[in-house]
mmCIF file of C-alpha atoms in Angstrom:
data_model
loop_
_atom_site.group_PDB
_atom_site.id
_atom_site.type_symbol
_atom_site.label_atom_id
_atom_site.label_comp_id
_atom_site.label_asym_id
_atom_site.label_seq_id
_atom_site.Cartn_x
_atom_site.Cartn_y
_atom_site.Cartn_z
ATOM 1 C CA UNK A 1284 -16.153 18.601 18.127
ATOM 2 C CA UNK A 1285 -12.955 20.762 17.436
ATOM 3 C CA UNK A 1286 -11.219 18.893 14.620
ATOM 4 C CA UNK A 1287 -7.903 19.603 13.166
ATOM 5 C CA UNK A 1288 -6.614 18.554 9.924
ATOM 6 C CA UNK A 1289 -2.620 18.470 9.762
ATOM 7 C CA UNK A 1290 -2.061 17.237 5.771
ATOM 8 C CA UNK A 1291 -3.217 18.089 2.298
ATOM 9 C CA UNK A 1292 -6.995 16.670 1.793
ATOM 10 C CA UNK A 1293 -9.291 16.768 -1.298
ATOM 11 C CA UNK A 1294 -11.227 20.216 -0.138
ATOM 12 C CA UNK A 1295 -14.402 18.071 0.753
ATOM 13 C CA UNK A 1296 -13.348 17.507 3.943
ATOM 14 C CA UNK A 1297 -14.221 19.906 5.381
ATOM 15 C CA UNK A 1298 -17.792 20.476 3.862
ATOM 16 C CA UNK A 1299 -18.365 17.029 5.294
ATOM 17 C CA UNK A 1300 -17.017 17.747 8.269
ATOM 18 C CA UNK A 1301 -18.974 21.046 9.098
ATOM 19 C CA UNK A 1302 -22.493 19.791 7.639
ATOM 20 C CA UNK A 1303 -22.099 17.008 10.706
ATOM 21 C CA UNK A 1304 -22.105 20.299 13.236
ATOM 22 C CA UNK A 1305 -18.150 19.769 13.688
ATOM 23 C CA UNK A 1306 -15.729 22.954 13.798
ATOM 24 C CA UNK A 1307 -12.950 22.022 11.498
ATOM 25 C CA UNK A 1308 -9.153 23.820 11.273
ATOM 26 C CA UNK A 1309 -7.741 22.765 8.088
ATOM 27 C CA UNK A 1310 -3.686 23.290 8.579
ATOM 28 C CA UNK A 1311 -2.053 21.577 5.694
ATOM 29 C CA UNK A 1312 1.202 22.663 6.653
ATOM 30 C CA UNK A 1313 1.612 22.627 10.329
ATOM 31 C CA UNK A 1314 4.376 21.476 12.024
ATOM 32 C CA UNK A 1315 5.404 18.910 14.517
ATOM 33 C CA UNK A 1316 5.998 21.516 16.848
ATOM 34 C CA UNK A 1317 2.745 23.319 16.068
ATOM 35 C CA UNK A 1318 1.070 20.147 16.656
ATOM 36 C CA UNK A 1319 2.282 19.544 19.880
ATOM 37 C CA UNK A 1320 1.644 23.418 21.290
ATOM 38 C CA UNK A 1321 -1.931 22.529 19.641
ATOM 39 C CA UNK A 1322 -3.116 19.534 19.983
ATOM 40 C CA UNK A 1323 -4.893 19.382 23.377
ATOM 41 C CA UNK A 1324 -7.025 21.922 22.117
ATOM 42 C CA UNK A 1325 -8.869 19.461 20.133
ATOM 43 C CA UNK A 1326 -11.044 16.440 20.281
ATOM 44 C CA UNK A 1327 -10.342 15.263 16.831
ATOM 45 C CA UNK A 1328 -7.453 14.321 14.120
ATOM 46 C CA UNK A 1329 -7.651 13.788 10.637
ATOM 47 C CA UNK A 1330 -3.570 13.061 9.215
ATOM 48 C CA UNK A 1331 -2.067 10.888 6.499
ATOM 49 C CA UNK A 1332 1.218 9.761 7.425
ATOM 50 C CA UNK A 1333 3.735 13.093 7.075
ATOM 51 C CA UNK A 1334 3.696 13.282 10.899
ATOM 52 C CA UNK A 1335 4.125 9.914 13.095
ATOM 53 C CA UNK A 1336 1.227 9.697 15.405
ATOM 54 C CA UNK A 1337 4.145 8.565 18.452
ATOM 55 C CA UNK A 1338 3.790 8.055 22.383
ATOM 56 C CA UNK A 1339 4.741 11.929 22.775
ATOM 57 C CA UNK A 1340 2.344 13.653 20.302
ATOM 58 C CA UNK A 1341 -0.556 11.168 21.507
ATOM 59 C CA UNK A 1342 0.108 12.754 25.456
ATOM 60 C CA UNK A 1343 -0.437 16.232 24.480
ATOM 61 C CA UNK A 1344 -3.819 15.425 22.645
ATOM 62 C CA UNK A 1345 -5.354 15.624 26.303
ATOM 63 C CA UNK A 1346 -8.735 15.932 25.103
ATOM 64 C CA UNK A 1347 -8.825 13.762 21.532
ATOM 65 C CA UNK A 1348 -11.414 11.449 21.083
ATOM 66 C CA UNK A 1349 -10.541 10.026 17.900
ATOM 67 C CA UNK A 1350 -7.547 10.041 14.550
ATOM 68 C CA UNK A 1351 -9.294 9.404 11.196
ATOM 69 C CA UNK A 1352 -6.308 7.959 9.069
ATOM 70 C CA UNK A 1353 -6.845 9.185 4.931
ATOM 71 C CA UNK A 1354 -5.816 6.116 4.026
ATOM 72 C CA UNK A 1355 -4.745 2.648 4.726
ATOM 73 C CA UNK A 1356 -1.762 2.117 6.496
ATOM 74 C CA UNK A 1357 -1.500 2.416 10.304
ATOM 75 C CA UNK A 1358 2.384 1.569 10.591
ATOM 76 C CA UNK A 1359 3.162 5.159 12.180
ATOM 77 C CA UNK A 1360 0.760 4.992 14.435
ATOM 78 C CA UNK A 1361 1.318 4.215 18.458
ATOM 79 C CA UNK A 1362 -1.824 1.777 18.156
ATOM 80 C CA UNK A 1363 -1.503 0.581 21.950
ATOM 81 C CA UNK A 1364 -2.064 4.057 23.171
ATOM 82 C CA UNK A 1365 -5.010 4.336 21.673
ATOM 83 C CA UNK A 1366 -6.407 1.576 22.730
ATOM 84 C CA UNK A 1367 -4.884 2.794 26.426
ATOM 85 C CA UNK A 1368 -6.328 5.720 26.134
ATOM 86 C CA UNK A 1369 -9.663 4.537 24.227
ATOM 87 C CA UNK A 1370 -8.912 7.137 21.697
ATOM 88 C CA UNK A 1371 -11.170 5.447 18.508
ATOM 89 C CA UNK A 1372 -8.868 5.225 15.168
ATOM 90 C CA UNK A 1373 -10.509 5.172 11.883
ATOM 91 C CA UNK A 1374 -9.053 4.419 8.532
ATOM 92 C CA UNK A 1375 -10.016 4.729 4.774
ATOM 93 C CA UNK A 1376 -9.172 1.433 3.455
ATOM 94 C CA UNK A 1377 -12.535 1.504 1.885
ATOM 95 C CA UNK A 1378 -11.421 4.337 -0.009
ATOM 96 C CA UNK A 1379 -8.300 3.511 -2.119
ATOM 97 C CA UNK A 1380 -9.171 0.013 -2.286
ATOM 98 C CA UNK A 1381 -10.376 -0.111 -5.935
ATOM 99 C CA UNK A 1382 -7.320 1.964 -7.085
ATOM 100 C CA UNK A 1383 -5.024 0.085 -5.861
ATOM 101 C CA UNK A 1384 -6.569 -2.992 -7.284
ATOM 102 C CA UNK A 1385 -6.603 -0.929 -10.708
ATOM 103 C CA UNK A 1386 -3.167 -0.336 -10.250
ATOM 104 C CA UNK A 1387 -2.109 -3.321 -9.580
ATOM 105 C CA UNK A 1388 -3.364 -4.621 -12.756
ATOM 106 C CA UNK A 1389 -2.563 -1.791 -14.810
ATOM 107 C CA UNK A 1390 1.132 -2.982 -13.615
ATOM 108 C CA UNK A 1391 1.131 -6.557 -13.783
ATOM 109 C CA UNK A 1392 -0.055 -5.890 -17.624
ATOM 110 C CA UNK A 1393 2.334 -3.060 -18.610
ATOM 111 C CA UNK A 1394 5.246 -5.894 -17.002
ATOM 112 C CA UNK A 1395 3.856 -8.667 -19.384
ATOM 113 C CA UNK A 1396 3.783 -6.921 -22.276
ATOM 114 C CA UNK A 1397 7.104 -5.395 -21.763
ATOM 115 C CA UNK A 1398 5.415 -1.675 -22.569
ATOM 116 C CA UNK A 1399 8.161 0.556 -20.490
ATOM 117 C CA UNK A 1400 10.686 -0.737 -22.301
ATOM 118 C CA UNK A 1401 9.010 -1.067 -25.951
ATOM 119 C CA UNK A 1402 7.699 2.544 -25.568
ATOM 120 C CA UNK A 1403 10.959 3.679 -24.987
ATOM 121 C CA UNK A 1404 12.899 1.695 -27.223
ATOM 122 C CA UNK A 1405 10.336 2.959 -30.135
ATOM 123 C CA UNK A 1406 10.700 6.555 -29.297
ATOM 124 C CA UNK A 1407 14.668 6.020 -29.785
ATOM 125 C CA UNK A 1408 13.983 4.244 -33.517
ATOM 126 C CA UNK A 1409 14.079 1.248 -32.185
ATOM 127 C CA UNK A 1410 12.054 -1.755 -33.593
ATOM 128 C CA UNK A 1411 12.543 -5.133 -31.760
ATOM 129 C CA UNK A 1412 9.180 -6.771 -31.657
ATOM 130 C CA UNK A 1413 10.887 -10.418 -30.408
ATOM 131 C CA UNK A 1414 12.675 -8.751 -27.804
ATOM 132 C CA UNK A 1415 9.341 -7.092 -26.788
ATOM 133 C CA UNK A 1416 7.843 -10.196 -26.873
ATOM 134 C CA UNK A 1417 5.082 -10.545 -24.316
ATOM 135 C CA UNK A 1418 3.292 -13.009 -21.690
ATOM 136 C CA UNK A 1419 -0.285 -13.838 -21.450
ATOM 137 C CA UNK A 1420 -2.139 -13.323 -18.113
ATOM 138 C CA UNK A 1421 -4.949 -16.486 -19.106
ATOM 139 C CA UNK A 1422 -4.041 -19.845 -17.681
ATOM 140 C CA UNK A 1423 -1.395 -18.268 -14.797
ATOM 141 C CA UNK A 1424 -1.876 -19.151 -11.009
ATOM 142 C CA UNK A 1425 -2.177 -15.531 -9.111
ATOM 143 C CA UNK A 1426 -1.044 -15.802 -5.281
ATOM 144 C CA UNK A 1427 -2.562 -13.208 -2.862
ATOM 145 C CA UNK A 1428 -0.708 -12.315 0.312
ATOM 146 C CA UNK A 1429 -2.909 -10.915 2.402
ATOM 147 C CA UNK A 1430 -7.018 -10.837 2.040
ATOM 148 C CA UNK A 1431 -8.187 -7.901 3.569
ATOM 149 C CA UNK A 1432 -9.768 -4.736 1.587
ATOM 150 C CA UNK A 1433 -6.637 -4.345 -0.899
ATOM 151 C CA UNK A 1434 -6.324 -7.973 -1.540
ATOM 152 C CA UNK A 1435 -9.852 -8.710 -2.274
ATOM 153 C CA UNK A 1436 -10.000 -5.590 -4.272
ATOM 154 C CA UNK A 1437 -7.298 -7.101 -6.550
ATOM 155 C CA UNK A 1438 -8.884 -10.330 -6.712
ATOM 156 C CA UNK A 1439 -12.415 -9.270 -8.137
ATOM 157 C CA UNK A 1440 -10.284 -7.019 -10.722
ATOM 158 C CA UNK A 1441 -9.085 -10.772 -11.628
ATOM 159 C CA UNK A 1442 -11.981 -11.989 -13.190
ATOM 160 C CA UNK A 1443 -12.351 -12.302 -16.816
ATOM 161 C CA UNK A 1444 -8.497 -12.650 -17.216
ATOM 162 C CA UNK A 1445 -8.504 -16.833 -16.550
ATOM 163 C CA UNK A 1446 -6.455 -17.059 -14.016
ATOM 164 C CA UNK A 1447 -6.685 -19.339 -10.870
ATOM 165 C CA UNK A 1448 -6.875 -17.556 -8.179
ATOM 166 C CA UNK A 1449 -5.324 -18.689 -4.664
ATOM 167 C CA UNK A 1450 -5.835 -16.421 -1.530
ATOM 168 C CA UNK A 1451 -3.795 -16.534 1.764
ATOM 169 C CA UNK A 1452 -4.510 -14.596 5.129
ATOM 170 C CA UNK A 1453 -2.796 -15.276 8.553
ATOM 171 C CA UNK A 1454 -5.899 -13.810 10.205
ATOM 172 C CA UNK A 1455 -8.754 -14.018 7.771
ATOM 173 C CA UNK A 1456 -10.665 -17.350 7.376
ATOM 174 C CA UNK A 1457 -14.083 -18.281 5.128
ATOM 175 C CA UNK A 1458 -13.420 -15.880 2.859
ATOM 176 C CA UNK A 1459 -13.897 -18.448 -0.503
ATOM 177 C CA UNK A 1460 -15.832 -17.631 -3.467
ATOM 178 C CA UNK A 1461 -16.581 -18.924 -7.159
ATOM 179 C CA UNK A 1462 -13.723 -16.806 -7.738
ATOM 180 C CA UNK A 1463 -10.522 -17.159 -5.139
ATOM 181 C CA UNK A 1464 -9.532 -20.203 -3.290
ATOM 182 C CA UNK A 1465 -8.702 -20.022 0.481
ATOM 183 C CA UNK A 1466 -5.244 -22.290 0.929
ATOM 184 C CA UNK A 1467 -2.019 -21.997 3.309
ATOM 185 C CA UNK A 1468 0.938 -20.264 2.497
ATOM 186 C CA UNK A 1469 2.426 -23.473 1.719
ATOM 187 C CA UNK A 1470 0.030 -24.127 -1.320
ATOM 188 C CA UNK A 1471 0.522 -20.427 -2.633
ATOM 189 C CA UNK A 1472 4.242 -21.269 -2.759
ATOM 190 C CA UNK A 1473 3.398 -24.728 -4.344
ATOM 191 C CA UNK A 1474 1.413 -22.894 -7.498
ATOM 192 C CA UNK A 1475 1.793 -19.299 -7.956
ATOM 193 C CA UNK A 1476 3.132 -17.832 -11.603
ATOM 194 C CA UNK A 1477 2.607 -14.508 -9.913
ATOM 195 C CA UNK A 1478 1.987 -12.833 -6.534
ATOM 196 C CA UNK A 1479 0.772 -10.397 -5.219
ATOM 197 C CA UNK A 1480 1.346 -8.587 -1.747
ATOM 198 C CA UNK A 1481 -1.429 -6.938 0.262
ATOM 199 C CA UNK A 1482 -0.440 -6.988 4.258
ATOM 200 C CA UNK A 1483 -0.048 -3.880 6.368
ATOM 201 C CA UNK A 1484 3.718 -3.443 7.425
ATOM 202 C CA UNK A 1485 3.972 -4.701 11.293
ATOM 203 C CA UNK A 1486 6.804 -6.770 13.126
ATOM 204 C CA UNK A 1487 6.299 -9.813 11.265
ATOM 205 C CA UNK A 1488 5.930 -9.089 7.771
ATOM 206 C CA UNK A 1489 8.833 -6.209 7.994
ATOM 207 C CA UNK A 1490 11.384 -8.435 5.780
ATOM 208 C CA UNK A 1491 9.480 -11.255 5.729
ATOM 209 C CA UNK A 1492 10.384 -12.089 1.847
ATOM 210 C CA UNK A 1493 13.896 -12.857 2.490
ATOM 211 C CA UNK A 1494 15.805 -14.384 -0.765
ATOM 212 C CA UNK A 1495 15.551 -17.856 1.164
ATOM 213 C CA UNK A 1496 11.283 -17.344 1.177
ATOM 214 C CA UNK A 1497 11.445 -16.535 -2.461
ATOM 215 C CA UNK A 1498 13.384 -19.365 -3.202
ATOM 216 C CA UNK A 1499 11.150 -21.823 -1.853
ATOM 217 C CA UNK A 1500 8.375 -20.950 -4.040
ATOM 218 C CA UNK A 1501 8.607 -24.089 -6.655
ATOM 219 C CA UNK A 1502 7.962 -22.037 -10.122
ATOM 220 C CA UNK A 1503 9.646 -18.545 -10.621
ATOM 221 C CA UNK A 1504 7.283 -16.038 -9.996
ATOM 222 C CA UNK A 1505 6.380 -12.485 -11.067
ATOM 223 C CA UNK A 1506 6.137 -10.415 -7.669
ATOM 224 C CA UNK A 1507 3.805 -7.158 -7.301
ATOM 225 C CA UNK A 1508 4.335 -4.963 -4.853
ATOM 226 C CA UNK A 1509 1.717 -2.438 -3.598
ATOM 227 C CA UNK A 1510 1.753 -2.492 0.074
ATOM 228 C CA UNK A 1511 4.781 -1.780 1.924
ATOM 229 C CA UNK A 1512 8.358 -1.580 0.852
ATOM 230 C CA UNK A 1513 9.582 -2.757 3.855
ATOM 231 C CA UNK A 1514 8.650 -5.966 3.631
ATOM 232 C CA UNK A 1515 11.145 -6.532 0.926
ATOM 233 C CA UNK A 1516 14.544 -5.002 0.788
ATOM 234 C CA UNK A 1517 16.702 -3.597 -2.413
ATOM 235 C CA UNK A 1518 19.249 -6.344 -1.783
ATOM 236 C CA UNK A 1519 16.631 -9.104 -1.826
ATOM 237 C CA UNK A 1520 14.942 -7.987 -4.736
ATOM 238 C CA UNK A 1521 18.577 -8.285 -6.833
ATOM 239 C CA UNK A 1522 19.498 -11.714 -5.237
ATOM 240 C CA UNK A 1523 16.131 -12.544 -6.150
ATOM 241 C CA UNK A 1524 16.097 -10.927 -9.952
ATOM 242 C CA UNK A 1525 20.046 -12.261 -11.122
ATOM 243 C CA UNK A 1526 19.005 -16.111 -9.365
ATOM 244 C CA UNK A 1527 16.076 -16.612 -11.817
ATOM 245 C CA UNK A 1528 14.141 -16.802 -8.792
ATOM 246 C CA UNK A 1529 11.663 -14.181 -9.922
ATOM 247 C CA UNK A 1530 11.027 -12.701 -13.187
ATOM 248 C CA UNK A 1531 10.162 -9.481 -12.835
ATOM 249 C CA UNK A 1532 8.643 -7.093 -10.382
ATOM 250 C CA UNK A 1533 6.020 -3.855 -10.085
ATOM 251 C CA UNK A 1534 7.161 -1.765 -6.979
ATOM 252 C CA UNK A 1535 4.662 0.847 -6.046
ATOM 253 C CA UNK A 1536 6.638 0.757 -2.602
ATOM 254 C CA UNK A 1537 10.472 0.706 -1.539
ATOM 255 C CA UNK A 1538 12.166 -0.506 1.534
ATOM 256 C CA UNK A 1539 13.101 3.226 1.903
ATOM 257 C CA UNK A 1540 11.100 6.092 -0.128
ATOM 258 C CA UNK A 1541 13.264 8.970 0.802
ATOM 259 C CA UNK A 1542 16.189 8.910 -2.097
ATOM 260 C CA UNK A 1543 18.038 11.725 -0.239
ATOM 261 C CA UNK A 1544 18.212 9.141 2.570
ATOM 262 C CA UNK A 1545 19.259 6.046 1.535
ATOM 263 C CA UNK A 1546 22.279 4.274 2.947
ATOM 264 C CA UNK A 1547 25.385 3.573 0.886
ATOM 265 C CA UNK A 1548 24.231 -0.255 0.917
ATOM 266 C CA UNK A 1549 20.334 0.918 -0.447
ATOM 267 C CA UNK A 1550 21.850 3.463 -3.226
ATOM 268 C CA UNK A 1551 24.228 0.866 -4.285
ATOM 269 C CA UNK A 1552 21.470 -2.155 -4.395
ATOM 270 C CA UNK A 1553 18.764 0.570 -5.687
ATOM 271 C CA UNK A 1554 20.716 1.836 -8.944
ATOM 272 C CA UNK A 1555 21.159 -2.066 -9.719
ATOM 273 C CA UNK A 1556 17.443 -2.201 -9.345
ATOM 274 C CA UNK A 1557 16.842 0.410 -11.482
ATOM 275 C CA UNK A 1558 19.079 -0.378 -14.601
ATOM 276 C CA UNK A 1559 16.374 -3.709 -14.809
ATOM 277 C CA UNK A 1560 14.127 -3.437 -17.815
ATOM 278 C CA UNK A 1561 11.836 -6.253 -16.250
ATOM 279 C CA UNK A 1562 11.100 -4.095 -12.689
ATOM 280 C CA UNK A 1563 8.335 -1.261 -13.075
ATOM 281 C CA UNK A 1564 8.487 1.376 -10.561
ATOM 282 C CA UNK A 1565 5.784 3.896 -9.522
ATOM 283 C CA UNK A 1566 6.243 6.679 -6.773
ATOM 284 C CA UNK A 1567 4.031 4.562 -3.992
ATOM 285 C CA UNK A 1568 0.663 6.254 -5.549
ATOM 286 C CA UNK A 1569 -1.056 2.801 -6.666
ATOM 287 C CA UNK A 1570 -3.967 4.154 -3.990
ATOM 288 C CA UNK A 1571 -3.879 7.989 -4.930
ATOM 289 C CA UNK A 1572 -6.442 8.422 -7.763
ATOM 290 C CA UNK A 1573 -8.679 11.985 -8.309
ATOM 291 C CA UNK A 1574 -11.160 9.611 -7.026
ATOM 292 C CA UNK A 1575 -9.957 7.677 -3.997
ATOM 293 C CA UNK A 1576 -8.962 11.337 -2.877
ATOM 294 C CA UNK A 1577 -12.415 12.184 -2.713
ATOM 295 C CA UNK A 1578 -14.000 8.872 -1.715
ATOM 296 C CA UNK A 1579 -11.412 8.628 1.205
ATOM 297 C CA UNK A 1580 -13.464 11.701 2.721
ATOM 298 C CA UNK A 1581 -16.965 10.572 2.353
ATOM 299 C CA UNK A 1582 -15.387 6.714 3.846
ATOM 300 C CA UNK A 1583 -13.815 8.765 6.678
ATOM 301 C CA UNK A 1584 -16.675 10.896 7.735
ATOM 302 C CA UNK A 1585 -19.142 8.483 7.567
ATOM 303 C CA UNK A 1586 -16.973 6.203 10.349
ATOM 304 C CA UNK A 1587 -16.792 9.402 12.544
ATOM 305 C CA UNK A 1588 -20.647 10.118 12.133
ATOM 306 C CA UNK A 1589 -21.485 6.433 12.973
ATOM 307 C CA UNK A 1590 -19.261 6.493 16.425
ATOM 308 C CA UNK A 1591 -20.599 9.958 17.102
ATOM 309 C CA UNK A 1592 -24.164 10.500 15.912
ATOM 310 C CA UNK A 1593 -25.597 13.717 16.539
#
């Protein structure tokens, strides 16, 4: 097949791609325009998410066959299209799973021990050990939103710190093991010290943790964030943060990512947000390791080869 590539990929792509017999364009920096003159041209996709895969763009890929996604979330993608037009979607999930697990972690233990703010406190002179004083992960309850490759992911990285482990999934059953406990929403919000989101961003979860959801969890909770932004706005995070409702938060993600964009109501709620010493940001990368860029390739290629043998 003819297979163009419209964003930045580890350079293996392409290898792969061409020792399967394909004919790969590799055009990191095309477009929307380009796309659209060029697209029915081709029988295959690969993208990340810099161009939305919309109703319009889909129409002028006359002759596609199939959009590999390098990565996990299909949010900016038309999805009933596709499955109109029986265009077959793949996605790496596979792929960045165990970083964002890793990072996730890495997070939760650099908010316990307070080790944003000590580091930079030391560097300025200063030597408060009790105000760096830090929180033990053994004996806490960890609450999973969402069980699918990310969530699970997380979970295994779990074991060894003694934690309890509860597990919830709207559309996910069975999934049990010595390790994480299957329960409703209901008894994640009964138990959890912590939690941790994992759920694609889609009509129902966008702002689903309102400040009146957080407050019905019984215990305060630490919240880590390394899904979608969107399903938790700036505002909700401060009502949250000054009500003692949670404790502290690691945001990978933001209700809007674009700085240069944000509305007077998201710059004003976001520099509030960012004065807190207990929230740890990161630039929405928990999946983007030198190896998950890599991996996501061979995890992409191998779908395509499987629904197109040669």
């Amino acid at each position: 097949m003819l297979i163009l590539i419209i964003d930045e990929m580890h350079p293996s792509m392409v290898d792969l791609l061409e020792s399967q017999g394909h004919v790969v364009h590799y055009q990191p920096k095309i477009t929307r325009a380009e796309i659209l003159a060029k697209i029915g041209d081709y029988q295959g996709l690969i993208i990340r998410s810099k161009t939305p895969m919309d109703r319009e763009l889909l129409e002028s890929g006359r002759q596609l066959q199939f959009i590999g996604r390098a990565g996990a979330g299909l949010d900016q993608i038309d999805l009933d299209y596709l499955a109109k037009r029986g265009i077959k979607l793949f996605h790496a999930a596979k792929g960045n799973r165990d970083a964002v697990a890793e990072h996730a972690i890495g997070g939760l233990l650099a908010l316990f021990n307070q080790l944003v703010k000590a580091d930079a406190e030391v560097r300025k002179g200063i030597w408060d050990r009790e105000g760096n004083r830090g929180h033990e992960l053994k004996g806490k309850v960890v609450g999973i939103f969402g069980y699918g490759n990310m969530g699970s992911a997380f979970a295994k990285r779990l074991r060894g710190f003694g934690v309890k482990v509860l597990a919830y999934d709207k559309f996910k059953r069975d999934f049990a093991s010595n390790q994480v406990e299957e329960v409703l929403w209901e008894r994640v919000k009964a138990e959890a010290d912590i939690l941790s989101i994992h759920v694609p961003l889609t009509a129902e979860t966008r702002n689903f943790f309102t400040f009146s959801e957080l407050s019905s969890f019984r215990k305060p909770i630490w919240l880590i964030n390394t899904a979608r932004g969107e399903v938790i706005s700036f505002k909700t995070l401060n009502q949250a943060l000054d009500a003692g409702v949670l404790r502290g938060a690691v945001l990978d993600v933001l209700e809007n990512e674009k700085f240069q964009n944000f509305t007077p109501r998201q710059k004003s709620e976001f520099e509030i947000l960012a004065r807190r010493t207990n929230v740890i940001f990161t630039p929405h990368v928990a999946g983007w390791t030198f190896e998950s860029y890599e991996k996501i390739n061979r995890v992409l290629v191998k779908q395509i080869k499987s629904a197109f043998p040669q």
